[in-house]
mmCIF file of C-alpha atoms in Angstrom:
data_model
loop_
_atom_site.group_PDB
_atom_site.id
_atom_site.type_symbol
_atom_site.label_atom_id
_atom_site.label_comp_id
_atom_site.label_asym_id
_atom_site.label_seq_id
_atom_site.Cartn_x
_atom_site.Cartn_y
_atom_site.Cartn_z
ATOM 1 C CA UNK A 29 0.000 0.000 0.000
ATOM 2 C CA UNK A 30 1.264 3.263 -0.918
ATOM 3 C CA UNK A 31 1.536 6.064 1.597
ATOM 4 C CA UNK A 32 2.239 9.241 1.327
ATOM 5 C CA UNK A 33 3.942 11.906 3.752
ATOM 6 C CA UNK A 34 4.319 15.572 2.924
ATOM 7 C CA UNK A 35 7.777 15.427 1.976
ATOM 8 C CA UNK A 36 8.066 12.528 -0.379
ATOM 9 C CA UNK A 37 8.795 13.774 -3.671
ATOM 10 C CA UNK A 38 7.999 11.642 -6.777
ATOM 11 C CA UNK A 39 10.543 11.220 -9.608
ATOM 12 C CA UNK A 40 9.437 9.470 -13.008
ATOM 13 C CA UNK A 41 12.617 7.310 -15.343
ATOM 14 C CA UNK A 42 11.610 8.897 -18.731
ATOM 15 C CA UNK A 43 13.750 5.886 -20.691
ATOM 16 C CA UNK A 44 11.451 2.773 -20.708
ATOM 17 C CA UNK A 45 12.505 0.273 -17.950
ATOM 18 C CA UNK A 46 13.002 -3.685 -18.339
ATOM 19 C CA UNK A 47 10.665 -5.064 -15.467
ATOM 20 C CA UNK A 48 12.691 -8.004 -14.744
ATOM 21 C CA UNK A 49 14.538 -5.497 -12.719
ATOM 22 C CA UNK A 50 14.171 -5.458 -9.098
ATOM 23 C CA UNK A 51 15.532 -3.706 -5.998
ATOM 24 C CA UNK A 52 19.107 -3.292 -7.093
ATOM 25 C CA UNK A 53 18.489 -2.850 -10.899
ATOM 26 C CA UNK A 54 16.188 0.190 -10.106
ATOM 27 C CA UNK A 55 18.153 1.673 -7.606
ATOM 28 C CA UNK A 56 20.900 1.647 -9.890
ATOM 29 C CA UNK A 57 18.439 3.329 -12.566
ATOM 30 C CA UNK A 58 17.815 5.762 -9.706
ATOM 31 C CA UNK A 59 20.863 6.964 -9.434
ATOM 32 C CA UNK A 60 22.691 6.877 -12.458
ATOM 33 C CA UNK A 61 19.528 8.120 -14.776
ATOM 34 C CA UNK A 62 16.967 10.044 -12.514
ATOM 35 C CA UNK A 63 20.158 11.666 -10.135
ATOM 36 C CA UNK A 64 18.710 10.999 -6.796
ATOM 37 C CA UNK A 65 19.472 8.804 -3.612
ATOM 38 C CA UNK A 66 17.144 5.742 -4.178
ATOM 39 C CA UNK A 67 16.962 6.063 0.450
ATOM 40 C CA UNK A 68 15.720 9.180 0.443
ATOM 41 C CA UNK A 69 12.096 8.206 0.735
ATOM 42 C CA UNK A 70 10.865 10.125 -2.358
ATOM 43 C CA UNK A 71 8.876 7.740 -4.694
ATOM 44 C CA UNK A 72 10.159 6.408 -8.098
ATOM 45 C CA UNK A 73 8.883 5.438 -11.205
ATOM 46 C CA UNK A 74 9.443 2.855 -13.833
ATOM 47 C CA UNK A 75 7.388 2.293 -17.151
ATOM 48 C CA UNK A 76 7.766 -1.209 -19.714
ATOM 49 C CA UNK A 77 8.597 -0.029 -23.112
ATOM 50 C CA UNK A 78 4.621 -0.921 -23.894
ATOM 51 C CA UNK A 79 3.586 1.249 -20.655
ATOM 52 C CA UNK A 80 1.188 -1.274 -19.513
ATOM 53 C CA UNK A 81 3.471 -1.803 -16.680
ATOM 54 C CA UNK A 82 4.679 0.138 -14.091
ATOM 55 C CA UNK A 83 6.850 -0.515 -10.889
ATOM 56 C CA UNK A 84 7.346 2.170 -8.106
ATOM 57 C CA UNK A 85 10.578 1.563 -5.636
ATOM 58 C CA UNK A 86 10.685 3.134 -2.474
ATOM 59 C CA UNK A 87 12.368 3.786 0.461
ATOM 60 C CA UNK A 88 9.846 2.747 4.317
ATOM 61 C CA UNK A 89 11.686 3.378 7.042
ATOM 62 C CA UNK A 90 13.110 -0.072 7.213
ATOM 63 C CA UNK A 91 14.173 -1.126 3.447
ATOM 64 C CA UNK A 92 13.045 -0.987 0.257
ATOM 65 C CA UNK A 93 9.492 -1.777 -1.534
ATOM 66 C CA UNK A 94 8.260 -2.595 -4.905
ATOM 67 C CA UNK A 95 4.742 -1.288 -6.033
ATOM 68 C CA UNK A 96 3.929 -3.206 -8.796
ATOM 69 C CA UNK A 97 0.569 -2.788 -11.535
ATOM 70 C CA UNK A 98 0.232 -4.812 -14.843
ATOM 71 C CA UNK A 99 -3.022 -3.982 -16.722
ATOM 72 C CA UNK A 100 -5.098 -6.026 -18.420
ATOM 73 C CA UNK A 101 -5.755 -3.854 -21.353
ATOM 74 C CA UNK A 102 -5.191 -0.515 -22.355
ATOM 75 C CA UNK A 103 -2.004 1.106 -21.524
ATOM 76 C CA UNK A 104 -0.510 3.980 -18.998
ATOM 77 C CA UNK A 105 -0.437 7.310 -20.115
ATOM 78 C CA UNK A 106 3.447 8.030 -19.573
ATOM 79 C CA UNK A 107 4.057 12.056 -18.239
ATOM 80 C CA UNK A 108 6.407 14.258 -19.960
ATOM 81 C CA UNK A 109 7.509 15.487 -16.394
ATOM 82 C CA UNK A 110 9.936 14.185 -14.315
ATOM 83 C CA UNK A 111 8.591 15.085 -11.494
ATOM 84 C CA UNK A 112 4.905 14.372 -10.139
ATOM 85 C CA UNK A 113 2.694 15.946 -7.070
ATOM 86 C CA UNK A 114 0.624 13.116 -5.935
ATOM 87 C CA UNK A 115 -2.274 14.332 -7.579
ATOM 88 C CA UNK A 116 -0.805 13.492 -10.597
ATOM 89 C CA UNK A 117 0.054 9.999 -9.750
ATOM 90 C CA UNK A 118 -2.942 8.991 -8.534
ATOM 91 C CA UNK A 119 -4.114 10.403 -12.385
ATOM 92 C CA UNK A 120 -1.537 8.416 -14.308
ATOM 93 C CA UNK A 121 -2.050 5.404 -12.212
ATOM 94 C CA UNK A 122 -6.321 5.413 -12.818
ATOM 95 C CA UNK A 123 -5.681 6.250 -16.882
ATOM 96 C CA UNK A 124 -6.475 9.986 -16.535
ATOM 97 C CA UNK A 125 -4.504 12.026 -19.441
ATOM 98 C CA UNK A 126 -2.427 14.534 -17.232
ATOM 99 C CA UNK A 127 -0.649 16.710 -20.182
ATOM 100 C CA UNK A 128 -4.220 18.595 -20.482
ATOM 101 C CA UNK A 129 -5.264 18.744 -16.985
ATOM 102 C CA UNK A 130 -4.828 22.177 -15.591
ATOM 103 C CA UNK A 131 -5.013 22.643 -11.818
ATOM 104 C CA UNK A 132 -6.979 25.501 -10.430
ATOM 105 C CA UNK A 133 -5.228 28.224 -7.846
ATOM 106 C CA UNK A 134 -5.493 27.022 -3.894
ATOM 107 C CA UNK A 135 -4.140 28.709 -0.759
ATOM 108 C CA UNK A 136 -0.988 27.597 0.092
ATOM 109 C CA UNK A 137 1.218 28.312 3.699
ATOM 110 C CA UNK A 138 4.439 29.758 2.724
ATOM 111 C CA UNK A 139 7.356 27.912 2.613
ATOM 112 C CA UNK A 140 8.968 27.091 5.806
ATOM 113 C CA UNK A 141 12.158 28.702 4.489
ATOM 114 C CA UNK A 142 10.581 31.849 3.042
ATOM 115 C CA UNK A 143 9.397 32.719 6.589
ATOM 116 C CA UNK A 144 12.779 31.944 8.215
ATOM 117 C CA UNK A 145 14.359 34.708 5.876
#
């Protein structure tokens, strides 16, 4: 089950991924093609070359996790961003198109660090 705190950060691997791959083969594809630390606790994506496939590696507070969907037809739409809100996964992960979405204006706090300075 996929939780989400309010710093996790979610990263997408734009080159299609081989999904034979598991815990070290991603985290290698974590570092070396996203840039990030696989342990930092942000959320990463992985799409088959046929996108109806996708495998999300993560970092609990223990070890690592696979999330893992297959569909049975019909196929993942696969963002142009590399990075996601969660909003935006939950889209791409129930088949909603996300390149036309537009999200309306909301109220947000200021940044912690805007407030410090």
């Amino acid at each position: 089950m996929l939780s989400y705190g309010s710093g996790v950060r979610i990263f997408v691997c734009t080159a299609a991924c081989d999904m034979r791959k598991s815990f070290e083969g991603l985290s290698y594809l974590v570092r070396e093609v996203i840039l990030e630390e696989p342990q930092s606790g942000h959320y990463f994506l992985f799409f088959n070359r046929k996108r109806d496939r996708v495998k999300i590696l993560y970092f609990d507070r223990c070890g690592f996790a696979i999330w893992y969907k297959e569909l049975q037809s019909g196929t993942f739409s696969h963002p142009e961003k590399k990075e996601l809100s969660i909003a935006e996964l939950a889209c791409v992960l129930e088949g909603i198109e996300i390149s036309g979405i537009r999200r309306k204006r909301r109220f947000l706090l200021p940044s912690r660090i805007a407030s410090i300075a």
